[in-house]
Structure formats: C-alpha cells, structure tokens
XYZ file of C-alpha atoms in Angstrom:
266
model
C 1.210 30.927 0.594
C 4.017 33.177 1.457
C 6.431 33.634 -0.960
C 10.419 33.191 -0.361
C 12.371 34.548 -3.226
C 15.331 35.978 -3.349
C 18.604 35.098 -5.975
C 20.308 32.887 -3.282
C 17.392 30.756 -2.183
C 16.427 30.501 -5.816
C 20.437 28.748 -6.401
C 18.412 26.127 -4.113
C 15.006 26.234 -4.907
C 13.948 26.606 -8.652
C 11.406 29.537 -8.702
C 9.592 27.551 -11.236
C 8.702 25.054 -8.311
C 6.212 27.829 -6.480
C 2.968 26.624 -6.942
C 0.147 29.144 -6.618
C -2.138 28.389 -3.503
C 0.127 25.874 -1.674
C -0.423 24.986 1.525
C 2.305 22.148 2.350
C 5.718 22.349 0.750
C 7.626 19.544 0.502
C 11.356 19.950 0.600
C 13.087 17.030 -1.399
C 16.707 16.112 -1.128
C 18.799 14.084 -3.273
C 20.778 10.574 -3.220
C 24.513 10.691 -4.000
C 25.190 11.729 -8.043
C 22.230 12.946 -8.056
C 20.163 16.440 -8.090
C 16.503 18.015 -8.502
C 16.189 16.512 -11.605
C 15.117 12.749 -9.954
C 12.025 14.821 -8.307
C 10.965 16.203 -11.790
C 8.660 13.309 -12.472
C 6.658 13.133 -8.968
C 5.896 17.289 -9.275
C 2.830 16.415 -11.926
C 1.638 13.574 -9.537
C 1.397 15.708 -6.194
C -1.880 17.214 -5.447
C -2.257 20.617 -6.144
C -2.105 21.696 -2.255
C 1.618 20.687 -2.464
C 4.453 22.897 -3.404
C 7.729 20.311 -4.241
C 10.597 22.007 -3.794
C 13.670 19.925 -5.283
C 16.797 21.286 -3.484
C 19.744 21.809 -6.069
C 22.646 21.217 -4.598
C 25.685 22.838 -5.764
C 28.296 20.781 -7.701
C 25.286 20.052 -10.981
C 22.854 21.108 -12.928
C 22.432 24.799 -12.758
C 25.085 24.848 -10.557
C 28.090 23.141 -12.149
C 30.139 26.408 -11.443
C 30.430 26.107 -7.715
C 32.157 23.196 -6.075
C 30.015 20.592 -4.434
C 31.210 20.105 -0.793
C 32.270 16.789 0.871
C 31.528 18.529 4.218
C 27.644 18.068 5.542
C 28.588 20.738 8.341
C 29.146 23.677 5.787
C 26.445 22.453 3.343
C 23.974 21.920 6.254
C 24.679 25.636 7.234
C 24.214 27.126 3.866
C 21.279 25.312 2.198
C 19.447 26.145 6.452
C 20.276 30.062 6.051
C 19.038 29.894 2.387
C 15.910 28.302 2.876
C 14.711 28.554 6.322
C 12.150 31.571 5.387
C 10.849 28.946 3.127
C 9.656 27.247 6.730
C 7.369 29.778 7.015
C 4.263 27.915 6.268
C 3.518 23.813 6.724
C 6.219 22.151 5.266
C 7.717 18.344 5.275
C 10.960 16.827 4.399
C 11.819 13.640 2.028
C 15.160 12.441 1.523
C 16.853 9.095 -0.299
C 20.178 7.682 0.694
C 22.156 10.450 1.204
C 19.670 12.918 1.096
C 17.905 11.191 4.224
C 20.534 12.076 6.424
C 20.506 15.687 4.987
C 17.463 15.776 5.798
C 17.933 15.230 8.974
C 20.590 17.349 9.471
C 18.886 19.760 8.128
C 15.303 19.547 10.127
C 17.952 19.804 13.287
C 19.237 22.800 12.124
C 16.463 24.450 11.598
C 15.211 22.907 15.230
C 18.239 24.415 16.556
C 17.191 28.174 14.849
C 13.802 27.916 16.521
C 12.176 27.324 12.943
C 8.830 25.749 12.949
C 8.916 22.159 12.782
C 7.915 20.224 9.951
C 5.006 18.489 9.924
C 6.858 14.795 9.083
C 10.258 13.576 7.981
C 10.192 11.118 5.641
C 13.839 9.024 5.192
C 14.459 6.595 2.467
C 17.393 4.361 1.562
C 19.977 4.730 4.674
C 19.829 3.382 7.937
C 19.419 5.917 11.378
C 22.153 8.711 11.284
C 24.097 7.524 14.292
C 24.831 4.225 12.886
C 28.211 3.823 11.194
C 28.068 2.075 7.784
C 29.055 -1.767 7.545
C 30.453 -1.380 4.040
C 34.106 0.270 3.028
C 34.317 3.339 2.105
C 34.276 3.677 -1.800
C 35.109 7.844 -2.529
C 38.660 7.467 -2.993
C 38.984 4.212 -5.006
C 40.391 3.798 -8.603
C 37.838 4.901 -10.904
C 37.511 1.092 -12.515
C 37.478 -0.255 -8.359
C 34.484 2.732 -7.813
C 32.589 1.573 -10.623
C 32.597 -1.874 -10.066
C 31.863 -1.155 -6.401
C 29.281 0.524 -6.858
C 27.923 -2.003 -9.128
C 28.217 -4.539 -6.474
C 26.442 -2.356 -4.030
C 24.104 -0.217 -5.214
C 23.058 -1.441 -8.763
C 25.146 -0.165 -10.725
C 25.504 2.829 -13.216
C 23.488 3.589 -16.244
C 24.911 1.676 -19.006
C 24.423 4.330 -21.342
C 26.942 6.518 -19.195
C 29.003 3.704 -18.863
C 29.769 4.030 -22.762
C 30.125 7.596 -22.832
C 33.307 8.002 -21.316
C 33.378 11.919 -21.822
C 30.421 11.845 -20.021
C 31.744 9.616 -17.085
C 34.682 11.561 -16.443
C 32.075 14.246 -16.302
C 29.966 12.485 -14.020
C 32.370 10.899 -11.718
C 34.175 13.747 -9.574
C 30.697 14.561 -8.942
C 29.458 11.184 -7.254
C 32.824 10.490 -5.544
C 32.421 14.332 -4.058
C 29.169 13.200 -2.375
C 30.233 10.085 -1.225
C 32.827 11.352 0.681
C 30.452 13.699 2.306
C 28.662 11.046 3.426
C 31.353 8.250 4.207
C 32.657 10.930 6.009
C 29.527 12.409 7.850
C 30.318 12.289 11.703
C 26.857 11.952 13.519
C 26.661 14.401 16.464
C 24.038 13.561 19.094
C 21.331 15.761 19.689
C 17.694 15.736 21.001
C 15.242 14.144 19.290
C 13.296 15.971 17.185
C 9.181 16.152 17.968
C 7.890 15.711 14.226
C 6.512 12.102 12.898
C 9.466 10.019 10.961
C 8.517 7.568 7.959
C 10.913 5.759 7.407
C 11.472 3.329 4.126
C 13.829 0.955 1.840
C 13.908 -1.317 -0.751
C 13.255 -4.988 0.022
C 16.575 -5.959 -1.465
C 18.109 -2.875 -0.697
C 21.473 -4.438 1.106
C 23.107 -1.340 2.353
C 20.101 -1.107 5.187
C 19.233 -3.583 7.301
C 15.844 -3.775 9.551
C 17.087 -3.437 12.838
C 19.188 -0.124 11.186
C 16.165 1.403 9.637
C 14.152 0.941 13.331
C 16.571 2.752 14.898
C 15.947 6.532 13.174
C 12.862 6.155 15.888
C 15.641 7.001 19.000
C 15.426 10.231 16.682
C 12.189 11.192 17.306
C 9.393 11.567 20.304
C 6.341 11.333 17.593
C 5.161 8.654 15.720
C 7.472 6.516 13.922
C 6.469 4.323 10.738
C 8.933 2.239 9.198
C 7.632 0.615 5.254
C 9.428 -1.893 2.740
C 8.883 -1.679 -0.679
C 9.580 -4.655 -3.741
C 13.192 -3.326 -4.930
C 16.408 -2.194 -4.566
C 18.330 0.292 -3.040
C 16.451 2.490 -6.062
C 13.114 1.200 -5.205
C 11.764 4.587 -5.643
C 12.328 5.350 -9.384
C 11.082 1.154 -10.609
C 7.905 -0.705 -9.831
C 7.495 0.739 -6.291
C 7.157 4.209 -6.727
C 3.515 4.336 -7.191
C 2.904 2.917 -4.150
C 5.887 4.798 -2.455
C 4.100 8.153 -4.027
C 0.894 7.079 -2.623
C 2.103 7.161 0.886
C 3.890 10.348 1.240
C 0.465 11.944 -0.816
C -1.430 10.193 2.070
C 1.056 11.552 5.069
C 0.826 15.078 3.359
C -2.762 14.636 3.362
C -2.992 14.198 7.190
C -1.053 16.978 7.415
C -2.839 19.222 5.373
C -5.867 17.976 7.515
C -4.516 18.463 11.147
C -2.839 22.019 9.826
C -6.418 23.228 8.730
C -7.978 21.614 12.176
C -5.452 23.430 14.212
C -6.313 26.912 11.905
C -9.602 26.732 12.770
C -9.340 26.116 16.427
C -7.299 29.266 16.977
C-alpha cells in the first residue's frame, strides 16, 4: 500500500482510516446532514484487504470551522486535488443520496486528470445524475415547512434531535447547506466513464424511481447492475444493510481478484 498523507488530505481522510496491507480502498461519501461518521460502523465489517476511507466533508465533525459549500463545482475540485494521490493503488467509490452524485462527479474528475480508474462505482439512494428531481426544492423553506418536508419525504429526523432544539438549530444550517448543493447541482454531460456501476435503493424509497435508477447505465460503457433492497430511502443503516454490505464485500472481492490476475500477467 502506498501511503497518502499529508495535513490537507488528512482534513478529508482520517489518518486513522489507513489500514496496514490494503490492497483496495474504498472511498465513501456521504448523504445530505450527514458525514464520516455513518461509515464508522461498516469499517469493522470490511475484510481486512480493504482500506475505508470516509470522506469528511467540510461544514461537521472535525471540520465545523470551515463553511460547507452549496457549490458541487468547487467542492468537486477540492476534495479531487486532495485526494487524487490516494488513487494511486485499486480503489472504488460508494456514495448514498447525495453522496452518489459526488461520487460521480468526483470519479469524472479524476477521469478528466488522467487518474486511474476505479475499479467500480457503486451509487445508492438518487436516481442517474442527468435527471432533474420530480420533487420541490426544500433548502430554503421555513425551518417548521423543512422539517415537515423532510418528514414527508425522506423519513424524517431523529426524534431525539427533534427535542433538542439547541441541537437542531445546530444541525439545521448544516442539512439545508447540502441540500442546496444538490437541488442546485447542474449536470454537465460528459463521456461515460469505463468502470462497472452498481447501482441501488430502497424498495420504498420514493424519491427514485426504476426507470431513474436504470438510467446511471447511459453513464457507463462497463457492466451495469442495478439492486433493490426492503426499505426506505435509508435502507442502508435498517434491516438491509447486511445484505447491502454483503454485496459491495462481494464486488470488492472481484476486484481484488481481477487486480491480482492482471499483477500477475504483467
């Protein structure tokens, strides 16, 4: 494994996420509100070949000082020259909601750079990146209107946050912030990328529809595999994550496989 650590790729990447002997990393970006923290519970269920790195975006967490951007454009650019030395070896990218289209974006960006490819992209929660969203915009609402949106939608938030109104207003600024980025995101087309997609939702997830989740294969020459799973739009963190867990291990797998074939053929 070669190492990539330096103090502004470790604003993004936690050096505490290096694991010794890697040979796949796994780049992991998060849904709206959220941050590395949601990938904290998969890191103790990934083989040990796998190197999870949870990208902290700024805005939370260990980065509450800096401003979190409502432009994908400028936080594409920065998070790409951060971390593209950590392309250096076999790597894949998983993203939720939000995060799928950064993820995205952000394999382009580094196709753009002439960056090795990843090995598979693996898109949860959103329909294909060219595809405008059916619902409203919610970013700029009244807070009440915003929360009871977003209960409608998306399930609502915790209810212990709910009662913790310091903690709310807290929270908030933060969720509306990536929202916009996304409700805002203008899709720029560009050639497909060569990598496999795997693409997956919630069964009840009803910001997606099928027909919108088939269509991230227009993004890609290589193979294309779209999976529901029993749940939500948060499918991944209830009942289904097991089984969501045991797919990307078995994808990384594959990887790890045709990597080592390819090695040895040289």
């Amino acid at each position: 494994m070669i190492d990539f650590h330096d103090s502004e790729r470790d604003k993004w990447i936690s050096p505490r996420d290096r694991v010794s002997g890697a040979r796949i990393r796994l780049f992991c970006l998060p849904h709206a509100g959220s941050g590395a923290a949601a990938y904290q519970p998969w890191k103790r269920l990934m083989p040990s070949f796998v190197e999870l790195c949870a990208i902290r975006l700024p805005g939370r967490e260990t980065r509450l000082n800096e401003s979190s951007f409502s432009d994908s454009k400028l936080l594409i650019r920065e998070m790409t020259e951060a971390l593209a030395d950590g392309c250096n070896m076999p790597y894949a990218i998983f993203g939720h909601s939000m995060g799928s289209v950064l993820a995205y974006e952000f394999a382009q960006e580094l196709s753009s750079r002439g960056v090795r490819k990843p090995e598979f992209l693996f898109l949860s929660g959103r329909v294909a990146a060219h595809l405008k969203l059916s619902a409203k915009p919610l970013h700029d609402l009244p807070s009440d209107q915003f929360i009871a949106t977003i209960e409608a939608r998306y399930g609502g938030l915790p209810q212990e946050l709910l009662r913790d109104q310091e903690m709310l207003d807290f929270y908030l600024p933060i969720l509306q912030a990536d929202l916009k980025l996304i409700e805002t995101y203008q899709y720029q087309s560009k050639a497909p990328l060569t990598c496999p997609f795997i693409v997956s939702a919630g069964r009840n997830d009803q910001s997606v529809w099928d027909e919108g989740l088939q269509q991230w294969s227009v993004h890609t020459t290589g193979d294309f595999r779209l999976q529901r799973f029993p749940g939500d739009h948060f499918y991944l963190s209830g009942e289904s994550r097991a089984s969501l867990l045991h797919l990307l291990t078995e994808q990384l797998l594959i990887a790890d496989h045709r990597c080592a074939s390819e090695m040895n053929s040289i």
